[in-house]
Each structure stands twice: as structure tokens, then as C-alpha cells.
Amino acid sequence: MVQKAKILLVDDRPENLLALEAILSALDQTLVRASSGEEALKALLTDDFAVILLDVQMPGMDGFETAAHIKRRERTRDIPIIFLTAINHGPHHTFRGYAAGAVDYISKPFDPWVLRAKVSVFVELYMKNCQLREQAALLRLQLEGGGKATVGDTKEPAGLLAELSARLAAVEEQAEALSKQLDDDSADAAAVATAAHLERKLTGLRRALDALEPGTGSGAASLPSPN
């Protein structure tokens, strides 16, 4: 069973949160509400999120300040942030959003289809990265076990490597298809860069896995970081 991604919705107005939930419910992911910047930061302490939709104008800690806190934390600094604002103050205001670490800056009222499409891209990238981390963890266990099957695993080393290779091939194929889709749709530069980063990590993992194949003479391949 595939675990759902979590999407953090941050807005001080309940009606806006309700509208976002209505728009994003079709993605069939877990939507988490936060009615303030402080509440959002608290949620980020314990849960991992694929993307954050952050309102700019909020009483107390506004969206810019909330984003600054998110980007200062090592655990959360790489989570994509999409700013939502009801007021358009021009290029300077938009630049401030990007400077705060946002991957996108959308003015209300926004097109529901466009917002859903943008969020779906980051959800898909998040899911692919999760798959990559799982493959890296399995491969790391294989390396630490010196080529032996782990406890409770009846597969021979060669069989385990073949299974890992097949799983990795499936992720590689999906990542390639996603990259082509991003190119075709002229997607945001941030999404394209994230997809390219994922493909580089997959390439490194494939090299590490190939190094474990019999006859390569390498039993201590270096694993790429999944982050």
C-alpha cells in the first residue's frame, strides 16, 4: 500500500482552507490545516510534507516570516513553498516571496486547475524521492551485511540484487516520464530543477548497485545521499 503524501495548508481564514481542501481533494493525498504560522511550524516538527501552501497576509507571524523559519530548519528547508496572496503589490512584492524561499507565488483568486496541477507536480516528485530513499536503504543494508541476506529474508544475495535492480528500474522509468512531462508542459524552473536532482540521485544509486554485481570486485560502493 502506497503511503499518501502530506500537504500543509496555512491560512488564518477557515473559508480559504476549506476552498483549498475542495480544490486539492482530487489529488487523494493527506491535507493538513494550519491557521497560523506558529501552528504550521509546530506541524513541521513531527510530520514530513511534500509541499506547503502558505498565505502571505496573516496576523502575527506572516507568510514571509513563517517561510524564513522553515528555511532555517535543516529538517524542513527543502520543502517546496507556494505563496498565496490576495494582494498584488507588484514585482517587488513577488520578488520578496521568491527571496523568502518560495518556488511559486500565486495571487488570489487563482485558477483551481492550475493550482492543483502545480501541487501535483511536487507531490509526485516527493513520492519519487521517497521511493529513492527506500531503494538506498535496502542497498545500504545489503552493503552493511557484507552481501548476506538480512534476517527474515530468504533470498540469496543475487536474488536480492536482482529485486533491487528491478525496483530501481521502475523508479528510473517513472522519473524519466516525469521529466519529459515537465519539459512538455513548460513547468516551473524549480520543479524542473528538483526533477533533475532526483535523476542525478537515481544515477548514483544505479552505479552503486551495479558495483555490487558479481565480478565487479567492489563490495563497498559509495551510496548517494537520498536528500
PDB file of C-alpha atoms in Angstrom:
ATOM      1  CA  MET A   1       0.000   0.000   0.000  1.00  0.00           C
ATOM      2  CA  VAL A   2       1.440   3.340  -1.101  1.00  0.00           C
ATOM      3  CA  GLN A   3       1.601   5.899   1.682  1.00  0.00           C
ATOM      4  CA  LYS A   4      -0.065   9.199   0.890  1.00  0.00           C
ATOM      5  CA  ALA A   5       1.900  12.437   0.809  1.00  0.00           C
ATOM      6  CA  LYS A   6       1.025  15.238   3.218  1.00  0.00           C
ATOM      7  CA  ILE A   7       0.255  18.744   2.003  1.00  0.00           C
ATOM      8  CA  LEU A   8       0.338  21.598   4.528  1.00  0.00           C
ATOM      9  CA  LEU A   9      -2.281  24.330   4.044  1.00  0.00           C
ATOM     10  CA  VAL A  10      -1.580  27.522   6.003  1.00  0.00           C
ATOM     11  CA  ASP A  11      -4.187  30.305   6.164  1.00  0.00           C
ATOM     12  CA  ASP A  12      -5.791  32.234   9.022  1.00  0.00           C
ATOM     13  CA  ARG A  13      -9.216  32.225   7.323  1.00  0.00           C
ATOM     14  CA  PRO A  14     -11.219  28.959   7.657  1.00  0.00           C
ATOM     15  CA  GLU A  15     -13.110  29.619   4.406  1.00  0.00           C
ATOM     16  CA  ASN A  16      -9.822  29.793   2.494  1.00  0.00           C
ATOM     17  CA  LEU A  17      -8.665  26.496   3.987  1.00  0.00           C
ATOM     18  CA  LEU A  18     -11.982  24.932   3.052  1.00  0.00           C
ATOM     19  CA  ALA A  19     -11.603  26.180  -0.525  1.00  0.00           C
ATOM     20  CA  LEU A  20      -8.070  24.768  -0.771  1.00  0.00           C
ATOM     21  CA  GLU A  21      -9.258  21.407   0.527  1.00  0.00           C
ATOM     22  CA  ALA A  22     -12.017  21.351  -2.090  1.00  0.00           C
ATOM     23  CA  ILE A  23      -9.523  22.098  -4.867  1.00  0.00           C
ATOM     24  CA  LEU A  24      -6.877  19.596  -3.745  1.00  0.00           C
ATOM     25  CA  SER A  25      -9.126  16.749  -2.593  1.00  0.00           C
ATOM     26  CA  ALA A  26      -8.970  15.242  -6.101  1.00  0.00           C
ATOM     27  CA  LEU A  27      -5.260  14.525  -5.581  1.00  0.00           C
ATOM     28  CA  ASP A  28      -6.224  11.975  -2.892  1.00  0.00           C
ATOM     29  CA  GLN A  29      -3.420  12.991  -0.541  1.00  0.00           C
ATOM     30  CA  THR A  30      -3.431  13.926   3.155  1.00  0.00           C
ATOM     31  CA  LEU A  31      -4.314  17.598   3.649  1.00  0.00           C
ATOM     32  CA  VAL A  32      -3.191  19.165   6.931  1.00  0.00           C
ATOM     33  CA  ARG A  33      -4.593  22.511   8.130  1.00  0.00           C
ATOM     34  CA  ALA A  34      -2.725  25.239   9.983  1.00  0.00           C
ATOM     35  CA  SER A  35      -4.434  28.531  10.887  1.00  0.00           C
ATOM     36  CA  SER A  36      -1.232  30.448  11.685  1.00  0.00           C
ATOM     37  CA  GLY A  37       2.488  30.484  11.070  1.00  0.00           C
ATOM     38  CA  GLU A  38       3.113  29.189  14.585  1.00  0.00           C
ATOM     39  CA  GLU A  39       0.735  26.280  14.047  1.00  0.00           C
ATOM     40  CA  ALA A  40       2.433  25.464  10.743  1.00  0.00           C
ATOM     41  CA  LEU A  41       5.884  25.380  12.349  1.00  0.00           C
ATOM     42  CA  LYS A  42       4.533  23.076  15.056  1.00  0.00           C
ATOM     43  CA  ALA A  43       3.158  20.655  12.449  1.00  0.00           C
ATOM     44  CA  LEU A  44       6.512  20.659  10.654  1.00  0.00           C
ATOM     45  CA  LEU A  45       8.266  19.451  13.803  1.00  0.00           C
ATOM     46  CA  THR A  46       6.734  15.987  13.593  1.00  0.00           C
ATOM     47  CA  ASP A  47       5.496  15.390  10.036  1.00  0.00           C
ATOM     48  CA  ASP A  48       7.077  15.349   6.586  1.00  0.00           C
ATOM     49  CA  PHE A  49       5.313  17.295   3.848  1.00  0.00           C
ATOM     50  CA  ALA A  50       5.515  17.195   0.062  1.00  0.00           C
ATOM     51  CA  VAL A  51       4.629  20.871  -0.361  1.00  0.00           C
ATOM     52  CA  ILE A  52       3.383  23.844   1.683  1.00  0.00           C
ATOM     53  CA  LEU A  53       0.698  26.282   0.526  1.00  0.00           C
ATOM     54  CA  LEU A  54       1.327  29.398   2.588  1.00  0.00           C
ATOM     55  CA  ASP A  55      -0.851  32.515   2.813  1.00  0.00           C
ATOM     56  CA  VAL A  56       1.169  35.730   2.872  1.00  0.00           C
ATOM     57  CA  GLN A  57      -1.171  38.007   4.830  1.00  0.00           C
ATOM     58  CA  MET A  58      -1.696  36.547   8.297  1.00  0.00           C
ATOM     59  CA  PRO A  59      -1.911  38.291  11.689  1.00  0.00           C
ATOM     60  CA  GLY A  60       1.106  37.863  13.927  1.00  0.00           C
ATOM     61  CA  MET A  61       3.663  35.802  12.020  1.00  0.00           C
ATOM     62  CA  ASP A  62       3.034  36.463   8.326  1.00  0.00           C
ATOM     63  CA  GLY A  63       3.907  34.181   5.433  1.00  0.00           C
ATOM     64  CA  PHE A  64       7.332  35.694   4.803  1.00  0.00           C
ATOM     65  CA  GLU A  65       8.400  35.243   8.429  1.00  0.00           C
ATOM     66  CA  THR A  66       6.978  31.722   8.540  1.00  0.00           C
ATOM     67  CA  ALA A  67       8.896  30.809   5.370  1.00  0.00           C
ATOM     68  CA  ALA A  68      12.098  32.206   6.864  1.00  0.00           C
ATOM     69  CA  HIS A  69      11.731  29.918   9.891  1.00  0.00           C
ATOM     70  CA  ILE A  70      11.002  26.932   7.637  1.00  0.00           C
ATOM     71  CA  LYS A  71      14.099  27.566   5.520  1.00  0.00           C
ATOM     72  CA  ARG A  72      16.336  27.933   8.587  1.00  0.00           C
ATOM     73  CA  ARG A  73      15.491  24.448   9.830  1.00  0.00           C
ATOM     74  CA  GLU A  74      17.557  21.653   8.332  1.00  0.00           C
ATOM     75  CA  ARG A  75      14.601  19.251   8.507  1.00  0.00           C
ATOM     76  CA  THR A  76      12.267  21.494   6.508  1.00  0.00           C
ATOM     77  CA  ARG A  77      14.416  23.799   4.381  1.00  0.00           C
ATOM     78  CA  ASP A  78      13.970  21.734   1.187  1.00  0.00           C
ATOM     79  CA  ILE A  79      10.156  21.543   1.334  1.00  0.00           C
ATOM     80  CA  PRO A  80       8.678  23.483  -1.631  1.00  0.00           C
ATOM     81  CA  ILE A  81       6.613  26.526  -0.582  1.00  0.00           C
ATOM     82  CA  ILE A  82       3.877  28.034  -2.763  1.00  0.00           C
ATOM     83  CA  PHE A  83       2.876  31.507  -1.561  1.00  0.00           C
ATOM     84  CA  LEU A  84      -0.775  32.512  -1.886  1.00  0.00           C
ATOM     85  CA  THR A  85      -1.782  36.178  -1.612  1.00  0.00           C
ATOM     86  CA  ALA A  86      -4.937  38.202  -2.093  1.00  0.00           C
ATOM     87  CA  ILE A  87      -2.975  41.388  -2.718  1.00  0.00           C
ATOM     88  CA  ASN A  88      -0.654  42.028  -5.638  1.00  0.00           C
ATOM     89  CA  HIS A  89       1.882  44.705  -4.728  1.00  0.00           C
ATOM     90  CA  GLY A  90       3.816  44.331  -7.952  1.00  0.00           C
ATOM     91  CA  PRO A  91       7.222  42.825  -8.853  1.00  0.00           C
ATOM     92  CA  HIS A  92       8.905  43.889  -5.611  1.00  0.00           C
ATOM     93  CA  HIS A  93       6.369  42.008  -3.505  1.00  0.00           C
ATOM     94  CA  THR A  94       6.683  38.940  -5.741  1.00  0.00           C
ATOM     95  CA  PHE A  95      10.479  39.099  -5.551  1.00  0.00           C
ATOM     96  CA  ARG A  96      10.249  39.151  -1.764  1.00  0.00           C
ATOM     97  CA  GLY A  97       8.298  35.901  -1.924  1.00  0.00           C
ATOM     98  CA  TYR A  98      10.936  34.187  -4.041  1.00  0.00           C
ATOM     99  CA  ALA A  99      13.690  35.624  -1.849  1.00  0.00           C
ATOM    100  CA  ALA A 100      11.979  34.049   1.161  1.00  0.00           C
ATOM    101  CA  GLY A 101      12.389  30.652  -0.469  1.00  0.00           C
ATOM    102  CA  ALA A 102       9.117  30.160  -2.351  1.00  0.00           C
ATOM    103  CA  VAL A 103       9.039  28.039  -5.513  1.00  0.00           C
ATOM    104  CA  ASP A 104       5.935  29.869  -6.710  1.00  0.00           C
ATOM    105  CA  TYR A 105       3.875  32.961  -5.919  1.00  0.00           C
ATOM    106  CA  ILE A 106       0.176  32.898  -6.827  1.00  0.00           C
ATOM    107  CA  SER A 107      -2.295  35.755  -6.491  1.00  0.00           C
ATOM    108  CA  LYS A 108      -5.905  35.150  -5.476  1.00  0.00           C
ATOM    109  CA  PRO A 109      -8.311  34.459  -6.994  1.00  0.00           C
ATOM    110  CA  PHE A 110      -6.350  31.693  -8.704  1.00  0.00           C
ATOM    111  CA  ASP A 111      -7.313  29.085 -11.272  1.00  0.00           C
ATOM    112  CA  PRO A 112      -8.123  25.869  -9.336  1.00  0.00           C
ATOM    113  CA  TRP A 113      -6.871  23.698 -12.196  1.00  0.00           C
ATOM    114  CA  VAL A 114      -3.533  25.488 -12.328  1.00  0.00           C
ATOM    115  CA  LEU A 115      -3.025  25.303  -8.570  1.00  0.00           C
ATOM    116  CA  ARG A 116      -3.906  21.613  -8.484  1.00  0.00           C
ATOM    117  CA  ALA A 117      -1.513  20.894 -11.366  1.00  0.00           C
ATOM    118  CA  LYS A 118       1.345  22.734  -9.670  1.00  0.00           C
ATOM    119  CA  VAL A 119       0.789  20.939  -6.363  1.00  0.00           C
ATOM    120  CA  SER A 120       0.529  17.553  -8.102  1.00  0.00           C
ATOM    121  CA  VAL A 121       3.995  18.014  -9.619  1.00  0.00           C
ATOM    122  CA  PHE A 122       5.604  18.497  -6.206  1.00  0.00           C
ATOM    123  CA  VAL A 123       3.608  15.605  -4.727  1.00  0.00           C
ATOM    124  CA  GLU A 124       4.857  13.325  -7.491  1.00  0.00           C
ATOM    125  CA  LEU A 125       8.447  14.470  -7.009  1.00  0.00           C
ATOM    126  CA  TYR A 126       8.102  13.850  -3.268  1.00  0.00           C
ATOM    127  CA  MET A 127       6.793  10.314  -3.852  1.00  0.00           C
ATOM    128  CA  LYS A 128       9.643   9.533  -6.239  1.00  0.00           C
ATOM    129  CA  ASN A 129      12.161  10.804  -3.688  1.00  0.00           C
ATOM    130  CA  CYS A 130      10.583   8.574  -1.030  1.00  0.00           C
ATOM    131  CA  GLN A 131      10.987   5.602  -3.358  1.00  0.00           C
ATOM    132  CA  LEU A 132      14.604   6.556  -3.904  1.00  0.00           C
ATOM    133  CA  ARG A 133      15.223   6.666  -0.144  1.00  0.00           C
ATOM    134  CA  GLU A 134      13.707   3.187   0.216  1.00  0.00           C
ATOM    135  CA  GLN A 135      15.961   1.801  -2.506  1.00  0.00           C
ATOM    136  CA  ALA A 136      19.004   3.438  -0.912  1.00  0.00           C
ATOM    137  CA  ALA A 137      18.095   1.978   2.499  1.00  0.00           C
ATOM    138  CA  LEU A 138      17.760  -1.524   1.070  1.00  0.00           C
ATOM    139  CA  LEU A 139      21.062  -1.205  -0.733  1.00  0.00           C
ATOM    140  CA  ARG A 140      22.751   0.153   2.399  1.00  0.00           C
ATOM    141  CA  LEU A 141      21.514  -2.874   4.370  1.00  0.00           C
ATOM    142  CA  GLN A 142      22.959  -5.130   1.681  1.00  0.00           C
ATOM    143  CA  LEU A 143      26.330  -3.382   1.932  1.00  0.00           C
ATOM    144  CA  GLU A 144      26.391  -3.463   5.730  1.00  0.00           C
ATOM    145  CA  GLY A 145      25.506  -7.141   5.673  1.00  0.00           C
ATOM    146  CA  GLY A 146      28.538  -7.926   3.562  1.00  0.00           C
ATOM    147  CA  GLY A 147      26.456  -9.335   0.753  1.00  0.00           C
ATOM    148  CA  LYS A 148      24.366 -11.563   3.010  1.00  0.00           C
ATOM    149  CA  ALA A 149      20.597 -11.614   3.125  1.00  0.00           C
ATOM    150  CA  THR A 150      19.085  -9.783   6.077  1.00  0.00           C
ATOM    151  CA  VAL A 151      17.326 -11.530   8.966  1.00  0.00           C
ATOM    152  CA  GLY A 152      13.944 -12.797   7.860  1.00  0.00           C
ATOM    153  CA  ASP A 153      14.866 -12.572   4.184  1.00  0.00           C
ATOM    154  CA  THR A 154      15.166 -15.949   2.475  1.00  0.00           C
ATOM    155  CA  LYS A 155      16.541 -14.547  -0.777  1.00  0.00           C
ATOM    156  CA  GLU A 156      20.106 -15.229  -1.881  1.00  0.00           C
ATOM    157  CA  PRO A 157      22.294 -12.145  -2.406  1.00  0.00           C
ATOM    158  CA  ALA A 158      21.993 -12.436  -6.186  1.00  0.00           C
ATOM    159  CA  GLY A 159      18.213 -12.622  -5.925  1.00  0.00           C
ATOM    160  CA  LEU A 160      18.102  -9.601  -3.638  1.00  0.00           C
ATOM    161  CA  LEU A 161      20.268  -7.591  -6.019  1.00  0.00           C
ATOM    162  CA  ALA A 162      18.022  -8.551  -8.932  1.00  0.00           C
ATOM    163  CA  GLU A 163      14.945  -7.412  -6.985  1.00  0.00           C
ATOM    164  CA  LEU A 164      16.621  -4.128  -6.046  1.00  0.00           C
ATOM    165  CA  SER A 165      17.627  -3.563  -9.667  1.00  0.00           C
ATOM    166  CA  ALA A 166      14.074  -4.191 -10.875  1.00  0.00           C
ATOM    167  CA  ARG A 167      12.616  -1.803  -8.297  1.00  0.00           C
ATOM    168  CA  LEU A 168      15.160   0.867  -9.185  1.00  0.00           C
ATOM    169  CA  ALA A 169      14.415   0.430 -12.900  1.00  0.00           C
ATOM    170  CA  ALA A 170      10.733   1.115 -12.227  1.00  0.00           C
ATOM    171  CA  VAL A 171      11.581   4.324 -10.357  1.00  0.00           C
ATOM    172  CA  GLU A 172      14.002   5.367 -13.137  1.00  0.00           C
ATOM    173  CA  GLU A 173      11.310   4.878 -15.762  1.00  0.00           C
ATOM    174  CA  GLN A 174       8.786   6.939 -13.781  1.00  0.00           C
ATOM    175  CA  ALA A 175      11.322   9.711 -13.137  1.00  0.00           C
ATOM    176  CA  GLU A 176      12.184   9.869 -16.856  1.00  0.00           C
ATOM    177  CA  ALA A 177       8.496  10.119 -17.766  1.00  0.00           C
ATOM    178  CA  LEU A 178       8.007  12.875 -15.200  1.00  0.00           C
ATOM    179  CA  SER A 179      10.966  14.850 -16.553  1.00  0.00           C
ATOM    180  CA  LYS A 180       9.574  14.623 -20.092  1.00  0.00           C
ATOM    181  CA  GLN A 181       6.188  15.786 -18.841  1.00  0.00           C
ATOM    182  CA  LEU A 182       7.758  18.783 -17.110  1.00  0.00           C
ATOM    183  CA  ASP A 183       9.633  19.705 -20.292  1.00  0.00           C
ATOM    184  CA  ASP A 184       6.491  19.405 -22.392  1.00  0.00           C
ATOM    185  CA  ASP A 185       4.368  21.483 -20.024  1.00  0.00           C
ATOM    186  CA  SER A 186       6.978  24.252 -19.611  1.00  0.00           C
ATOM    187  CA  ALA A 187       6.778  23.762 -15.859  1.00  0.00           C
ATOM    188  CA  ASP A 188       8.274  25.965 -13.175  1.00  0.00           C
ATOM    189  CA  ALA A 189      12.069  26.105 -13.138  1.00  0.00           C
ATOM    190  CA  ALA A 190      12.072  24.920  -9.508  1.00  0.00           C
ATOM    191  CA  ALA A 191      10.113  21.775 -10.390  1.00  0.00           C
ATOM    192  CA  VAL A 192      12.395  21.023 -13.346  1.00  0.00           C
ATOM    193  CA  ALA A 193      15.486  21.507 -11.154  1.00  0.00           C
ATOM    194  CA  THR A 194      14.055  19.188  -8.494  1.00  0.00           C
ATOM    195  CA  ALA A 195      13.351  16.515 -11.105  1.00  0.00           C
ATOM    196  CA  ALA A 196      16.898  16.828 -12.454  1.00  0.00           C
ATOM    197  CA  HIS A 197      18.250  16.487  -8.907  1.00  0.00           C
ATOM    198  CA  LEU A 198      16.204  13.308  -8.468  1.00  0.00           C
ATOM    199  CA  GLU A 199      17.544  11.861 -11.716  1.00  0.00           C
ATOM    200  CA  ARG A 200      21.135  12.536 -10.605  1.00  0.00           C
ATOM    201  CA  LYS A 201      20.489  10.683  -7.356  1.00  0.00           C
ATOM    202  CA  LEU A 202      18.989   7.763  -9.272  1.00  0.00           C
ATOM    203  CA  THR A 203      22.069   7.640 -11.492  1.00  0.00           C
ATOM    204  CA  GLY A 204      24.329   7.496  -8.445  1.00  0.00           C
ATOM    205  CA  LEU A 205      22.231   4.753  -6.881  1.00  0.00           C
ATOM    206  CA  ARG A 206      22.329   2.752 -10.115  1.00  0.00           C
ATOM    207  CA  ARG A 207      26.139   2.981 -10.190  1.00  0.00           C
ATOM    208  CA  ALA A 208      26.328   1.821  -6.580  1.00  0.00           C
ATOM    209  CA  LEU A 209      24.001  -1.097  -7.314  1.00  0.00           C
ATOM    210  CA  ASP A 210      25.937  -2.095 -10.440  1.00  0.00           C
ATOM    211  CA  ALA A 211      29.139  -2.111  -8.361  1.00  0.00           C
ATOM    212  CA  LEU A 212      27.645  -4.856  -6.179  1.00  0.00           C
ATOM    213  CA  GLU A 213      27.049  -7.204  -9.093  1.00  0.00           C
ATOM    214  CA  PRO A 214      29.241 -10.344  -9.026  1.00  0.00           C
ATOM    215  CA  GLY A 215      32.541  -9.902 -10.802  1.00  0.00           C
ATOM    216  CA  THR A 216      32.820  -6.183 -10.269  1.00  0.00           C
ATOM    217  CA  GLY A 217      35.263  -6.596  -7.405  1.00  0.00           C
ATOM    218  CA  SER A 218      33.658  -3.774  -5.419  1.00  0.00           C
ATOM    219  CA  GLY A 219      31.960  -4.612  -2.145  1.00  0.00           C
ATOM    220  CA  ALA A 220      31.964  -1.103  -0.689  1.00  0.00           C
ATOM    221  CA  ALA A 221      30.203   1.036  -3.212  1.00  0.00           C
ATOM    222  CA  SER A 222      29.514   4.576  -2.128  1.00  0.00           C
ATOM    223  CA  LEU A 223      25.820   5.319  -1.778  1.00  0.00           C
ATOM    224  CA  PRO A 224      24.367   8.628  -2.911  1.00  0.00           C
ATOM    225  CA  SER A 225      22.617  10.759  -0.339  1.00  0.00           C
ATOM    226  CA  PRO A 226      18.819  10.406  -0.707  1.00  0.00           C
ATOM    227  CA  ASN A 227      18.202  14.037   0.317  1.00  0.00           C
TER     228      ASN A 227
END
